[in-house]
Short mmCIF file of C-alpha atoms and ligand atoms in Angstrom, two decimals:
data_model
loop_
_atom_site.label_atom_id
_atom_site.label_comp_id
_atom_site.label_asym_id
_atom_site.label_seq_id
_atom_site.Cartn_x
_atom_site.Cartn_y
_atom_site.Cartn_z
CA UNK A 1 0.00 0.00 0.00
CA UNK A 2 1.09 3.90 -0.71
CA UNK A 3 -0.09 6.61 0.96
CA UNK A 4 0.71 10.08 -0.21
CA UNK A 5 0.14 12.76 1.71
CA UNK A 6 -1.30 15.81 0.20
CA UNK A 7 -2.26 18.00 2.89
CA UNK A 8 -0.40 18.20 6.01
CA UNK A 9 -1.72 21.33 7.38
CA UNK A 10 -4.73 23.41 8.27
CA UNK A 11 -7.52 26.32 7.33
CA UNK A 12 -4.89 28.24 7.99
CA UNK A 13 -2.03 29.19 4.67
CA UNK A 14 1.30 28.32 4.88
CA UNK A 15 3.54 27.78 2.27
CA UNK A 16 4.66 24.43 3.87
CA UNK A 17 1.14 23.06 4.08
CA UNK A 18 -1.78 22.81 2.44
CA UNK A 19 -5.18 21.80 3.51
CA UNK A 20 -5.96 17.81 3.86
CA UNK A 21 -5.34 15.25 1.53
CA UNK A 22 -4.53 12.16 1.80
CA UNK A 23 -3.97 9.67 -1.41
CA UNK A 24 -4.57 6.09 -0.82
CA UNK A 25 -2.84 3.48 -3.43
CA UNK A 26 -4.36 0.35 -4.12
CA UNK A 27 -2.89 -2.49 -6.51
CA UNK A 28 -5.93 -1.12 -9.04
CA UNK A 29 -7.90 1.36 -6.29
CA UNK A 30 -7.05 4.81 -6.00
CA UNK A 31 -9.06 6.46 -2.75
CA UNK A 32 -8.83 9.94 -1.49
CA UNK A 33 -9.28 10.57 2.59
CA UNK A 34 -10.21 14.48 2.30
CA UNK A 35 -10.46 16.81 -0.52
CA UNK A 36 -9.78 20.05 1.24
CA UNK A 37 -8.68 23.39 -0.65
CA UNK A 38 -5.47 22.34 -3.05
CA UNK A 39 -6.16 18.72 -3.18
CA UNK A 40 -7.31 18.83 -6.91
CA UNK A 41 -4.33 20.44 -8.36
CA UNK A 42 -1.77 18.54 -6.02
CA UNK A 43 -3.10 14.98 -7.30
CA UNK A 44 -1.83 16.95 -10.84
CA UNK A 45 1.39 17.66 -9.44
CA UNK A 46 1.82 14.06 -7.61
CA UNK A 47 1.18 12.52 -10.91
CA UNK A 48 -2.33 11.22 -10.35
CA UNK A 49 -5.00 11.76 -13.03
CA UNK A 50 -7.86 12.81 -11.41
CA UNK A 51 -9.54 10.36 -13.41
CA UNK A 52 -8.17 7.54 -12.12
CA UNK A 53 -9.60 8.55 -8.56
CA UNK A 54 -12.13 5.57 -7.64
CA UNK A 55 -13.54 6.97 -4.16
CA UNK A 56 -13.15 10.15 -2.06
CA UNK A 57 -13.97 9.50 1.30
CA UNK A 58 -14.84 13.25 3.54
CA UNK A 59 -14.37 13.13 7.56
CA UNK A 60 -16.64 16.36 8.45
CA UNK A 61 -17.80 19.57 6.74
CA UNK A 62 -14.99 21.94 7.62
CA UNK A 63 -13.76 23.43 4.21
CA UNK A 64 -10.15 22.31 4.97
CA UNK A 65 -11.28 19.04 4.32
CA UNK A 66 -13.47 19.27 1.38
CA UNK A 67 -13.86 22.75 -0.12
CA UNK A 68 -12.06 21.19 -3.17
CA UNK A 69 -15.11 18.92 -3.97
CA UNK A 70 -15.68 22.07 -5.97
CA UNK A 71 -12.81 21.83 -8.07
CA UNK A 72 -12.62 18.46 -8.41
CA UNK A 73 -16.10 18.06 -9.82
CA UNK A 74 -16.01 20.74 -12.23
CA UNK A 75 -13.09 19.30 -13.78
CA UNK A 76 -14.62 15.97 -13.92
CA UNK A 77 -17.66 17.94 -16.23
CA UNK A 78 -14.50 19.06 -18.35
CA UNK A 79 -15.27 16.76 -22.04
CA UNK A 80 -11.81 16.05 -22.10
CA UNK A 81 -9.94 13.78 -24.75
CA UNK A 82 -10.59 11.01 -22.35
CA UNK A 83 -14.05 11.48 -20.44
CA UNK A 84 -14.13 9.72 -16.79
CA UNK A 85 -15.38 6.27 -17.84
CA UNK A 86 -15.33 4.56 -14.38
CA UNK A 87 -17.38 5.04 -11.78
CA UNK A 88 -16.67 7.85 -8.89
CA UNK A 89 -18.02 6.95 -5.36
CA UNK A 90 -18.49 10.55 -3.04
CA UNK A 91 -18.92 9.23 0.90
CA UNK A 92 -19.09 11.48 3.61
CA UNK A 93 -20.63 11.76 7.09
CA UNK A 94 -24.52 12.13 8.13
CA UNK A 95 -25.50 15.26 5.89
CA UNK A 96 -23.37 15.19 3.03
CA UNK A 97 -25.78 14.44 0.64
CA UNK A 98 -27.61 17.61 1.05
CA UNK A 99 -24.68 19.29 1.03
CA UNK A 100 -23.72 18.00 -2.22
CA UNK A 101 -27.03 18.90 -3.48
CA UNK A 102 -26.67 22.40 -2.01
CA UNK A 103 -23.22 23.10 -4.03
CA UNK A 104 -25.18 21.76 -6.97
CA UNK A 105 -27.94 24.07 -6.56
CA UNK A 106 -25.31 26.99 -6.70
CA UNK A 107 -23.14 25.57 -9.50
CA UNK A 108 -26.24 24.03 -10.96
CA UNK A 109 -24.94 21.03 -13.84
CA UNK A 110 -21.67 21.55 -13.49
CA UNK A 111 -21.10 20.05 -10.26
CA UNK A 112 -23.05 17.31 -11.32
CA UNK A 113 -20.79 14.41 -13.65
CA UNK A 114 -22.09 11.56 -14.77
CA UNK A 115 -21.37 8.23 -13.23
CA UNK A 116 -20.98 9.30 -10.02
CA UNK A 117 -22.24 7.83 -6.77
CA UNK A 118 -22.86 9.86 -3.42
CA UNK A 119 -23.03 7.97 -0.09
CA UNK A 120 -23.40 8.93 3.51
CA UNK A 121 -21.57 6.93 5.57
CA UNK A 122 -23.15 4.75 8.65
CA UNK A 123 -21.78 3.00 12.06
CA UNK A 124 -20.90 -0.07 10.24
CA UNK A 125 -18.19 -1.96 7.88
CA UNK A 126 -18.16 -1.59 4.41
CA UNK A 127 -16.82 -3.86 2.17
CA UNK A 128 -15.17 -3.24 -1.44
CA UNK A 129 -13.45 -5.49 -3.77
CA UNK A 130 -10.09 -4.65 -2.89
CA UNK A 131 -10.33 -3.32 0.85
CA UNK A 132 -12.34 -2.79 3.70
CA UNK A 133 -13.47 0.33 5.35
CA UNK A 134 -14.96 1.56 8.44
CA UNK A 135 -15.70 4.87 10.24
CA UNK A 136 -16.51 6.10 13.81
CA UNK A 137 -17.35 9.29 15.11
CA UNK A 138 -14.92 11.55 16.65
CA UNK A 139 -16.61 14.32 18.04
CA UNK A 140 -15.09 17.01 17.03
CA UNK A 141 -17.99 18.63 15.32
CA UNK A 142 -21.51 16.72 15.27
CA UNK A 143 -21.18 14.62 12.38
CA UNK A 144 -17.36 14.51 12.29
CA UNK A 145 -15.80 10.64 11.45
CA UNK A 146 -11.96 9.38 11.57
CA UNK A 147 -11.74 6.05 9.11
CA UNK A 148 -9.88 2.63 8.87
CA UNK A 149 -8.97 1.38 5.78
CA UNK A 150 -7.40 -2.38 5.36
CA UNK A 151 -6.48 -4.23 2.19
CA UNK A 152 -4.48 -7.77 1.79
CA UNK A 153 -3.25 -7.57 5.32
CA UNK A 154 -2.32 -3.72 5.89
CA UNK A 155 -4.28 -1.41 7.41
CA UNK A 156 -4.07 2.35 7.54
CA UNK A 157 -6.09 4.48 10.02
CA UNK A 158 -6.49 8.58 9.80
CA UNK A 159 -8.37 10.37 12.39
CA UNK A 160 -9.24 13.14 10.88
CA UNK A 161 -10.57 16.09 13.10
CA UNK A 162 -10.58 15.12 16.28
CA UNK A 163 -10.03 15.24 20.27
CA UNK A 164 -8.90 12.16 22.34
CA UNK A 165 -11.75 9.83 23.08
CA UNK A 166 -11.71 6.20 24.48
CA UNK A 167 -13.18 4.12 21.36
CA UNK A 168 -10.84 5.79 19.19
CA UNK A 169 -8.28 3.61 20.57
CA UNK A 170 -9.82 0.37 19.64
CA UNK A 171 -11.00 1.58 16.35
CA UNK A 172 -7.21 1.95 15.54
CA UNK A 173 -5.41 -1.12 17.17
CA UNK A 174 -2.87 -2.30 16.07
CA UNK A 175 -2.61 -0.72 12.61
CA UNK A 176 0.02 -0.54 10.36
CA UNK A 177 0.10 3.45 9.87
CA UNK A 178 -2.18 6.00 11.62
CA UNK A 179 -2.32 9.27 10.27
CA UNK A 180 -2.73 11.57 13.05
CA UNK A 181 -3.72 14.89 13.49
CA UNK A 182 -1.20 16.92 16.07
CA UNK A 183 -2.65 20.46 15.78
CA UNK A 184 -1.32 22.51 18.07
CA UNK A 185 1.65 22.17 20.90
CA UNK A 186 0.45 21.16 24.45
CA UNK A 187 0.43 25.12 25.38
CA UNK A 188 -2.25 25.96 23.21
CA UNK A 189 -4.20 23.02 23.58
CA UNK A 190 -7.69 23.46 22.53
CA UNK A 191 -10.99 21.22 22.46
CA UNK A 192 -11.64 19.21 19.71
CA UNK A 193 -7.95 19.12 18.32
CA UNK A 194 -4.63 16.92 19.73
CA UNK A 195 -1.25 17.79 20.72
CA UNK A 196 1.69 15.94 21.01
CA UNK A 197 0.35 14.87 25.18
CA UNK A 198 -2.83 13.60 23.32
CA UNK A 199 -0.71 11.49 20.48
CA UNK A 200 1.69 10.08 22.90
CA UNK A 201 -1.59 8.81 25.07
CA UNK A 202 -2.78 7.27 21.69
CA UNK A 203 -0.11 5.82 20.19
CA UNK A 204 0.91 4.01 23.45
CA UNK A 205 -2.43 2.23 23.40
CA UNK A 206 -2.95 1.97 19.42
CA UNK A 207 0.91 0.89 19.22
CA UNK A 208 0.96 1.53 15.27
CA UNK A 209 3.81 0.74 13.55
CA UNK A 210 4.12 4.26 11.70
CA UNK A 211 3.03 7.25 13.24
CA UNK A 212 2.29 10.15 10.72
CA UNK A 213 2.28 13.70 12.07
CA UNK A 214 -0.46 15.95 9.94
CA UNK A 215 -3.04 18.48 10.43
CA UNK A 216 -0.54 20.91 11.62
CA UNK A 217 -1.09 24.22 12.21
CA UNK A 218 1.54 26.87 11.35
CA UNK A 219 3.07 27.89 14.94
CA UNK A 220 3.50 24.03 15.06
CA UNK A 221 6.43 24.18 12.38
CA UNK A 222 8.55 26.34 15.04
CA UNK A 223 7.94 24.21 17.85
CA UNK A 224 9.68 21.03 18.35
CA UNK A 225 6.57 18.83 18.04
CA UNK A 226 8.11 15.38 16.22
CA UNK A 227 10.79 15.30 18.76
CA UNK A 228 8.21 15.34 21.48
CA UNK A 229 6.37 12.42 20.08
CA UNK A 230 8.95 10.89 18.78
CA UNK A 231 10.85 10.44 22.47
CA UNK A 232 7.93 9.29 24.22
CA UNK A 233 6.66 6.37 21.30
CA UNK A 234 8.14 3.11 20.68
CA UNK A 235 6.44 3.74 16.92
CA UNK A 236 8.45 4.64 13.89
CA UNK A 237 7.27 8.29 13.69
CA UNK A 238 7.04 10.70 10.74
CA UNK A 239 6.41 14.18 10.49
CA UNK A 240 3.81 15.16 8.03
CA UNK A 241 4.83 16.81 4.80
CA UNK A 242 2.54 17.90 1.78
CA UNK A 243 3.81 15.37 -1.44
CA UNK A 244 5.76 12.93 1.38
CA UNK A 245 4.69 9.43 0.22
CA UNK A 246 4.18 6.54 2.95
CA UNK A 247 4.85 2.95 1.45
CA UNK A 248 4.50 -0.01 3.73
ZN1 LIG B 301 -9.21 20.57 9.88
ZN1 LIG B 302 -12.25 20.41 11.42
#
């Protein structure tokens, strides 16, 4: 399995980080946790064809994690040489339909291509030819999920927005990578959001084998967050970067 990562930051710009995206490679799958604001043209620069992108799976309705639906969609409308011929599966949490349908009513057609699939996703397993999938909620807005994703024995795990909670830590067990947000250092700790305390506390439970710092937020890049974590975990870890590729 690859795993690129496309966004490692926040809502907030930096030229470091973008918003969140995170590019899932499957033998003949390609899956997308996130579409935030960037995602579309950085799948261009990573040397994905849009086209080629089977699912996109959303965590919560923050733009910084899926403002680039927009995008994305229009330029699947585009009657290019080669039109989108397979099909494109849209999941996201409780609500997501009708906020598809609400970008349609604004963009009318053209947020509308053929062939494609939208899907809110439920408390249970969900299974695909080439992987499985689950989600749980996290809590850090009403509808907000983190997702586990495991194909021919590896499994990959990405919180998305979230605070610590107890069932988070089974959810992950034991997986090969979790891609963790760490937004802010311990001092300016907020609700709803980790810190390195938090993802120390997690990954000494979850006991992945790669930890992947993401979801940082600019003050984080002058602080010495990685070296925090990485003391205190037994876990290979990895900072976050925007176009850093996972493969495992
Ligand atoms: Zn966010
Ligand atoms: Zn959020």
């Amino acid at each position: 399995m690859e795993i690129q990562i496309l966004g490692s930051g926040t809502c907030v710009p930096s030229d470091r980080r973008g918003s969140s995206g995170y590019l899932i490679i499957l033998e003949s799958t390609k899956i997308l946790f996130d579409c935030g604001n960037g995602v579309t043209w950085k799948l261009e620069k990573s040397g994905i064809n849009y086209l080629d992108i089977d699912h996109i799976f959303i965590t919560h309705m923050h733009p910084d994690h899926n403002a680039d639906l927009i995008p994305f969609l229009f330029a699947t409308k585009y009657p290019a040489e080669k039109p989108r011929t397979k099909e494109l599966n849209l999941w996201g949490p409780p609500g997501f339909k009708d906020f598809i349908k609400s970008m349609q009513n604004i963009y009318g057609n053209w947020l509308n291509p053929d062939n494609t699939k939208i899907s809110e996703l439920e408390n249970h397993d969900y299974s695909f030819d080439e992987f499985n999938f689950s989600a749980i909620r996290t809590g850090h807005t009403e509808n907000s999920l983190a997702f586990r994703l495991e194909s021919k024995g590896k499994s990959v795990v990405y919180s998305g927005d979230t605070d610590y909670f107890d069932e988070f830590i089974d959810f992950a067990r034991d997986c090969d990578v979790l891609i963790i947000e760490c937004s802010l250092p311990d001092r300016l700790k907020r609700k709803g959001h980790l810190t390195p305390a938090d993802v120390i506390k997690i990954a000494s439970s979850v006991k992945p084998k790669i930890l992947a710092l993401t979801h940082m937020y600019p003050i984080c890049d002058s602080e010495n967050i990685y070296e925090q974590v990485d003391n205190e975990t037994d876990c290979k870890v990895i900072l976050g970067e925007d176009f850093l590729s996972i493969n495992f």
